[in-house]
Short mmCIF file of C-alpha atoms in Angstrom, two decimals:
data_model
loop_
_atom_site.label_atom_id
_atom_site.label_comp_id
_atom_site.label_asym_id
_atom_site.label_seq_id
_atom_site.Cartn_x
_atom_site.Cartn_y
_atom_site.Cartn_z
CA MET A 1 30.50 2.83 7.53
CA SER A 2 29.04 0.46 10.10
CA TYR A 3 25.42 -0.61 10.18
CA LYS A 4 25.08 1.45 13.35
CA ARG A 5 26.03 4.60 11.44
CA TYR A 6 23.57 3.81 8.63
CA THR A 7 20.89 3.27 11.27
CA ASN A 8 21.69 6.63 12.87
CA ASP A 9 21.44 8.31 9.46
CA ALA A 10 18.09 6.59 8.86
CA VAL A 11 16.68 7.66 12.25
CA GLU A 12 17.92 11.23 11.80
CA LEU A 13 16.26 11.44 8.36
CA LEU A 14 13.03 9.86 9.59
CA SER A 15 12.88 12.33 12.48
CA GLU A 16 13.16 15.22 10.03
CA LEU A 17 10.44 13.70 7.83
CA ILE A 18 8.11 13.27 10.82
CA SER A 19 8.51 16.95 11.65
CA THR A 20 7.62 17.82 8.04
CA PRO A 21 3.88 17.15 7.50
CA SER A 22 3.33 15.03 4.39
CA VAL A 23 -0.36 14.12 4.31
CA SER A 24 -1.32 12.65 0.92
CA ARG A 25 -1.32 15.20 -1.93
CA ASP A 26 0.68 17.61 0.23
CA GLU A 27 4.10 15.94 0.17
CA LYS A 28 6.24 18.66 -1.43
CA ALA A 29 8.04 19.75 1.73
CA ALA A 30 8.84 16.17 2.74
CA ALA A 31 10.00 15.34 -0.78
CA ASP A 32 12.27 18.40 -0.58
CA VAL A 33 13.78 17.08 2.67
CA LEU A 34 14.37 13.66 1.20
CA GLN A 35 15.80 15.03 -2.05
CA ARG A 36 18.22 17.29 -0.18
CA LYS A 37 19.48 14.36 1.88
CA ILE A 38 19.87 12.15 -1.19
CA LYS A 39 22.00 14.84 -2.88
CA GLU A 40 23.99 15.30 0.34
CA TRP A 41 24.88 11.60 0.10
CA ARG A 42 25.92 12.19 -3.53
CA LEU A 43 23.36 9.83 -4.97
CA PRO A 44 21.80 10.45 -8.41
CA CYS A 45 18.22 11.69 -8.04
CA LYS A 46 15.43 12.38 -10.51
CA ARG A 47 12.22 14.02 -9.35
CA ILE A 48 8.79 13.58 -10.92
CA GLY A 49 6.29 15.70 -9.04
CA ASN A 50 6.83 14.63 -5.44
CA ASN A 51 8.23 11.21 -6.39
CA LEU A 52 11.98 10.60 -6.19
CA ILE A 53 13.93 8.07 -8.27
CA VAL A 54 17.48 7.10 -7.28
CA ALA A 55 19.39 5.01 -9.82
CA LYS A 56 22.85 4.78 -11.29
CA ARG A 57 23.66 3.51 -14.77
CA LEU A 58 22.20 0.03 -15.21
CA SER A 59 24.01 -3.03 -16.51
CA LYS A 60 22.29 -4.85 -19.35
CA LYS A 61 23.73 -8.10 -18.01
CA LYS A 62 21.84 -7.95 -14.71
CA PRO A 63 18.15 -8.11 -13.79
CA THR A 64 16.76 -4.99 -12.14
CA MET A 65 15.32 -4.77 -8.62
CA LEU A 66 13.11 -1.90 -7.45
CA LEU A 67 13.11 -0.79 -3.82
CA ASN A 68 9.98 1.22 -3.07
CA ALA A 69 8.30 2.93 -0.13
CA HIS A 70 6.02 5.94 0.17
CA ILE A 71 6.52 9.43 1.53
CA ASP A 72 2.94 10.38 2.38
CA THR A 73 0.91 9.74 5.51
CA VAL A 74 -2.73 9.70 6.49
CA LYS A 75 -4.13 12.55 8.58
CA PRO A 76 -3.50 12.11 12.33
CA VAL A 77 -6.43 10.76 14.30
CA GLU A 78 -7.78 12.81 17.21
CA THR A 79 -6.70 10.35 19.90
CA TRP A 80 -2.96 11.09 19.69
CA THR A 81 -1.61 11.77 23.20
CA ARG A 82 1.51 13.52 21.84
CA ASP A 83 2.16 15.90 18.95
CA PRO A 84 2.20 13.66 15.84
CA PHE A 85 4.66 16.04 14.11
CA VAL A 86 7.23 16.13 16.92
CA PRO A 87 9.57 13.12 16.66
CA THR A 88 10.23 11.68 20.09
CA ILE A 89 12.48 8.77 21.05
CA GLU A 90 11.49 6.92 24.21
CA ASP A 91 12.60 3.43 25.29
CA GLY A 92 14.11 2.72 21.88
CA LYS A 93 10.95 3.76 20.00
CA LEU A 94 10.66 6.67 17.58
CA TYR A 95 7.16 8.18 17.86
CA GLY A 96 5.56 10.32 15.15
CA LEU A 97 3.05 10.28 12.31
CA GLY A 98 4.32 8.04 9.53
CA ALA A 99 7.10 6.49 11.61
CA ASN A 100 5.72 3.00 11.06
CA ASP A 101 3.74 3.56 7.85
CA CYS A 102 5.86 3.91 5.91
CA GLY A 103 8.79 5.90 7.27
CA GLY A 104 10.71 2.92 8.62
CA GLY A 105 10.75 1.20 5.25
CA LEU A 106 11.38 4.46 3.40
CA VAL A 107 14.60 5.34 5.24
CA SER A 108 15.81 1.74 5.65
CA LEU A 109 15.61 1.01 1.92
CA LEU A 110 17.44 4.24 1.13
CA GLN A 111 20.31 3.13 3.37
CA VAL A 112 20.28 -0.26 1.63
CA TYR A 113 20.65 1.53 -1.70
CA ARG A 114 23.60 3.51 -0.31
CA ILE A 115 25.28 0.31 0.81
CA LEU A 116 24.68 -1.80 -2.28
CA SER A 117 25.13 0.83 -4.98
CA VAL A 118 28.90 0.85 -4.43
CA GLU A 119 29.27 -2.93 -4.52
CA LYS A 120 30.18 -4.38 -7.93
CA ASP A 121 29.21 -8.02 -7.38
CA ILE A 122 25.56 -7.44 -6.46
CA PRO A 123 23.37 -9.73 -8.65
CA TYR A 124 20.83 -6.96 -9.38
CA ASN A 125 20.70 -3.45 -10.71
CA ILE A 126 19.12 -1.51 -7.85
CA ILE A 127 16.61 1.34 -8.23
CA TYR A 128 15.10 3.20 -5.28
CA VAL A 129 11.75 5.00 -5.63
CA ALA A 130 10.13 7.13 -2.91
CA SER A 131 6.55 7.61 -4.06
CA CYS A 132 3.77 9.97 -2.99
CA GLU A 133 -0.04 9.69 -2.78
CA GLU A 134 0.13 6.02 -1.79
CA GLU A 135 -2.46 6.37 0.96
CA VAL A 136 -5.03 7.66 -1.56
CA SER A 137 -3.88 5.62 -4.60
CA GLY A 138 -3.43 8.95 -6.37
CA GLN A 139 -2.65 9.34 -10.06
CA ASN A 140 0.33 11.59 -9.26
CA GLY A 141 2.01 8.92 -7.16
CA PHE A 142 3.62 5.69 -8.30
CA SER A 143 1.54 5.69 -11.50
CA ALA A 144 3.40 8.84 -12.59
CA VAL A 145 6.74 7.10 -12.13
CA LEU A 146 5.95 3.95 -14.10
CA PRO A 147 6.44 5.40 -17.61
CA VAL A 148 10.05 6.43 -16.89
CA LEU A 149 11.19 3.24 -15.17
CA PRO A 150 13.27 0.69 -17.06
CA PRO A 151 12.00 -2.91 -17.20
CA ILE A 152 11.75 -4.17 -13.60
CA ASP A 153 12.28 -7.85 -12.83
CA VAL A 154 11.26 -7.75 -9.18
CA ALA A 155 10.27 -5.18 -6.56
CA ILE A 156 10.46 -5.05 -2.78
CA VAL A 157 7.88 -2.72 -1.22
CA GLY A 158 8.90 -1.49 2.22
CA GLU A 159 5.50 -1.57 3.93
CA PRO A 160 5.48 -2.63 7.62
CA THR A 161 5.34 -6.44 7.61
CA GLY A 162 7.40 -7.31 10.67
CA MET A 163 10.15 -8.18 8.15
CA ASN A 164 8.21 -11.19 6.92
CA PRO A 165 7.50 -11.32 3.17
CA ALA A 166 3.89 -10.53 2.25
CA ILE A 167 3.71 -12.45 -1.03
CA ALA A 168 0.02 -11.81 -1.65
CA GLU A 169 -2.03 -8.65 -1.32
CA LYS A 170 -5.75 -8.13 -1.65
CA GLY A 171 -7.03 -5.86 -4.40
CA LEU A 172 -9.60 -3.11 -3.94
CA MET A 173 -12.53 -1.95 -6.02
CA VAL A 174 -15.13 0.60 -4.86
CA ILE A 175 -18.53 0.44 -6.58
CA ASP A 176 -21.31 3.04 -6.40
CA GLY A 177 -24.79 1.56 -6.69
CA VAL A 178 -28.19 3.18 -7.29
CA ALA A 179 -31.65 1.62 -6.99
CA HIS A 180 -34.59 3.58 -8.41
CA GLY A 181 -38.23 3.84 -7.34
CA LYS A 182 -40.97 6.47 -7.59
CA SER A 183 -41.74 9.08 -4.95
CA GLY A 184 -45.16 9.43 -3.38
CA HIS A 185 -47.01 10.30 -0.16
CA ALA A 186 -46.30 7.76 2.57
CA ALA A 187 -49.80 8.15 4.07
CA ARG A 188 -51.40 6.98 0.83
CA ASN A 189 -48.72 4.38 0.13
CA GLU A 190 -48.16 5.89 -3.29
CA GLY A 191 -45.15 5.40 -5.55
CA VAL A 192 -42.53 2.68 -5.58
CA ASN A 193 -40.27 2.47 -2.55
CA ALA A 194 -36.66 2.33 -3.74
CA ILE A 195 -35.65 0.76 -0.42
CA ASN A 196 -37.83 -2.26 -1.19
CA GLU A 197 -36.34 -2.36 -4.69
CA VAL A 198 -32.80 -2.62 -3.38
CA LEU A 199 -33.43 -5.21 -0.65
CA ASP A 200 -33.04 -8.23 -2.93
CA ASP A 201 -29.71 -6.94 -4.21
CA LEU A 202 -28.39 -6.29 -0.72
CA GLN A 203 -29.49 -9.66 0.56
CA TRP A 204 -27.96 -11.46 -2.43
CA LEU A 205 -24.72 -9.57 -1.89
CA ARG A 206 -24.71 -10.45 1.79
CA ASP A 207 -25.21 -14.17 1.17
CA TYR A 208 -23.12 -14.77 -1.95
CA GLN A 209 -19.70 -16.41 -1.49
CA PHE A 210 -17.05 -16.38 -4.20
CA ARG A 211 -15.95 -19.93 -4.79
CA LYS A 212 -12.16 -19.61 -5.09
CA VAL A 213 -10.51 -19.17 -1.70
CA SER A 214 -6.84 -18.19 -1.49
CA PRO A 215 -4.56 -19.98 0.99
CA PHE A 216 -2.86 -16.62 1.67
CA LEU A 217 -5.68 -14.08 1.27
CA GLY A 218 -8.83 -16.04 2.03
CA GLU A 219 -12.13 -15.15 0.33
CA THR A 220 -12.97 -12.43 -2.12
CA ARG A 221 -15.54 -10.25 -0.35
CA ALA A 222 -18.03 -7.62 -1.47
CA THR A 223 -19.40 -5.59 1.44
CA VAL A 224 -21.98 -2.79 1.48
CA THR A 225 -20.44 -0.04 3.62
CA VAL A 226 -22.58 3.06 2.90
CA VAL A 227 -26.34 3.47 2.27
CA HIS A 228 -28.28 6.71 1.68
CA ALA A 229 -32.06 6.92 1.12
CA GLY A 230 -35.01 9.18 1.74
CA THR A 231 -35.58 12.87 2.41
CA GLN A 232 -38.21 12.86 5.18
CA HIS A 233 -40.56 10.49 7.00
CA ASN A 234 -43.68 11.07 4.90
CA VAL A 235 -42.13 10.78 1.43
CA ILE A 236 -41.65 7.45 -0.32
CA PRO A 237 -37.97 7.43 -1.35
CA ASP A 238 -37.41 7.30 -5.10
CA LYS A 239 -33.71 6.50 -4.90
CA VAL A 240 -31.27 4.51 -2.78
CA GLU A 241 -27.55 5.13 -3.16
CA PHE A 242 -25.05 2.66 -1.73
CA VAL A 243 -21.36 1.81 -1.83
CA ILE A 244 -19.81 -1.64 -2.18
CA ASP A 245 -16.27 -2.27 -0.93
CA VAL A 246 -14.78 -5.20 -2.89
CA ARG A 247 -11.61 -6.94 -1.71
CA THR A 248 -10.34 -9.46 -4.26
CA ASN A 249 -7.88 -12.30 -3.87
CA GLU A 250 -5.45 -13.29 -6.61
CA TYR A 251 -8.00 -15.53 -8.35
CA TYR A 252 -10.36 -12.70 -9.37
CA GLN A 253 -9.70 -9.64 -11.50
CA ASN A 254 -11.68 -6.52 -10.60
CA GLU A 255 -13.23 -6.33 -14.07
CA PHE A 256 -14.57 -9.89 -13.77
CA VAL A 257 -16.09 -9.26 -10.33
CA PHE A 258 -17.76 -6.06 -11.54
CA ALA A 259 -19.30 -7.80 -14.57
CA PHE A 260 -20.46 -10.66 -12.33
CA LEU A 261 -22.18 -8.28 -9.90
CA GLN A 262 -23.85 -6.43 -12.77
CA LYS A 263 -25.25 -9.72 -14.03
CA HIS A 264 -26.79 -10.67 -10.68
CA MET A 265 -28.00 -7.31 -9.35
CA LYS A 266 -30.86 -5.08 -10.57
CA SER A 267 -29.33 -1.84 -9.30
CA GLU A 268 -27.21 0.41 -11.46
CA LEU A 269 -23.52 -0.12 -10.68
CA LYS A 270 -20.47 1.99 -11.49
CA ALA A 271 -16.91 1.14 -10.49
CA ARG A 272 -14.75 4.08 -9.46
CA SER A 273 -11.63 2.29 -10.74
CA PHE A 274 -10.38 -1.13 -11.83
CA ARG A 275 -6.69 -0.35 -11.34
CA LEU A 276 -6.08 -1.67 -7.81
CA HIS A 277 -5.71 -5.38 -8.50
CA SER A 278 -4.73 -8.17 -6.15
CA SER A 279 -1.16 -9.38 -6.50
CA PHE A 280 0.65 -12.65 -5.84
CA PHE A 281 4.38 -13.43 -5.77
CA PRO A 282 5.51 -17.04 -6.34
CA GLU A 283 6.45 -18.81 -3.14
CA ASN A 284 9.13 -20.75 -5.03
CA HIS A 285 10.91 -17.59 -6.23
CA PRO A 286 14.62 -17.59 -5.21
CA LEU A 287 14.13 -14.45 -3.10
CA ILE A 288 11.33 -16.05 -1.10
CA LYS A 289 13.29 -19.27 -0.73
CA ARG A 290 16.11 -17.12 0.62
CA CYS A 291 13.67 -15.40 3.00
CA LYS A 292 12.61 -18.79 4.34
CA ARG A 293 16.22 -19.82 4.89
CA MET A 294 16.60 -16.60 6.87
CA ARG A 295 13.65 -17.73 9.02
CA MET A 296 11.12 -15.34 7.60
CA LYS A 297 7.55 -16.55 7.08
CA PRO A 298 5.59 -15.70 3.90
CA TYR A 299 1.99 -14.58 4.40
CA GLY A 300 -0.88 -12.75 2.71
CA SER A 301 -1.66 -9.09 3.42
CA PRO A 302 -5.21 -7.67 3.45
CA THR A 303 -4.01 -4.06 3.22
CA LEU A 304 -3.42 -2.18 -0.02
CA SER A 305 -0.16 -0.57 -1.18
CA ASP A 306 1.54 0.73 -4.33
CA GLN A 307 2.15 -2.93 -5.09
CA ALA A 308 -1.35 -2.93 -6.61
CA LEU A 309 -0.08 -0.55 -9.31
CA MET A 310 3.00 -2.58 -10.24
CA PRO A 311 2.79 -4.56 -13.51
CA PHE A 312 5.81 -6.64 -12.49
CA PRO A 313 6.48 -9.22 -9.74
CA SER A 314 6.60 -7.67 -6.28
CA PHE A 315 6.25 -8.45 -2.60
CA LYS A 316 6.09 -6.43 0.61
CA LEU A 317 8.86 -6.61 3.19
CA GLY A 318 9.51 -3.90 5.74
CA PRO A 319 10.17 -2.96 9.37
CA GLY A 320 7.33 -2.23 11.77
CA GLU A 321 3.95 -3.84 12.17
CA SER A 322 0.84 -3.23 10.05
CA SER A 323 -1.27 -3.13 13.23
CA ARG A 324 0.42 0.17 14.21
CA SER A 325 -0.45 1.89 10.94
CA HIS A 326 -3.06 4.68 11.01
CA THR A 327 -3.21 4.54 14.81
CA ALA A 328 -2.64 7.13 17.52
CA ASP A 329 0.90 7.36 18.94
CA GLU A 330 2.37 5.51 15.96
CA TYR A 331 6.00 4.41 16.40
CA ILE A 332 8.85 2.40 14.93
CA GLU A 333 11.52 0.74 17.04
CA ILE A 334 15.11 1.82 16.36
CA ASP A 335 16.16 -1.84 16.44
CA GLU A 336 13.57 -2.61 13.76
CA ILE A 337 15.23 -0.13 11.41
CA HIS A 338 18.70 -1.47 12.26
CA ASN A 339 17.68 -5.09 11.71
CA ALA A 340 15.80 -4.21 8.52
CA ILE A 341 18.87 -2.65 6.92
CA LYS A 342 20.99 -5.70 7.76
CA THR A 343 18.28 -8.13 6.60
CA TYR A 344 17.66 -6.38 3.27
CA VAL A 345 21.39 -6.31 2.47
CA LYS A 346 21.86 -9.97 3.41
CA LEU A 347 18.84 -10.97 1.30
CA ILE A 348 19.82 -9.02 -1.82
CA ARG A 349 23.52 -9.87 -1.75
CA LYS A 350 22.67 -13.55 -2.21
#
């Protein structure tokens, strides 16, 4: 088949997925659609929950490449001017929730698997994984697939990157903090005001700068994003609860940053998870060298993906633009899907 036909198949599948709501943790119907199409194309498919794995028998003589993108979407924002679940093509753009994030990469990579899986001289074993719960970093998503995967040598994650390789990705750690005081009557200035107790911690956090700065990801940052205190105007608050959003570069592990903050802050701290680490892919890797020869530009991505859960080398490369993700009237250009399929195949064949 021609690339045009593969593009048409990709657009047709993506349109059906858009019309099948797949908000995180509710992806069953969309996974059903995708699984049915995979079987229609006579590709081997294994399902784990709402995750789909497509892989033929692997050669022990070849390294293994994973192609990954996610099925789920965020909830549509209120400012959509069209129905987010009605796929519409206008001026070469396919509109609909999830079209850009991450539908374009999802359907493009599946077409790439169709093309390459029948070629005998491809230098890699190819595995395709469509994962769920990516938008919420859920335990039933890519983490559920990991135990059944064979050893992976490299992964391409089809997030929207404008088809430039994102070789670094910031990690995420969310920390809940509590500062304690003692309640009392405000008129008599009794008790210990928990707000005053937490001020030193918040100021230190605001002013501290982590020393190691990444050329691709910039600084590691810890930002207070939520604060709750007090019950009414005449009661001295005995507790302040706050949330710290930590975005790490490749030089800092989440566990280290958490221990460092505990050492320097008086408040009680508890990390919700340590699992979403920063990642970095070597710029001198043959695949990235090949990307450069194809006039792609490596960069660092501030947004999180399933890449954070991968214990093997990986980078993001996909059609669409990150700036369109999670926005009203989200779209992917048909030409972006077409060019992505051709670019992936050209990259992997070499």
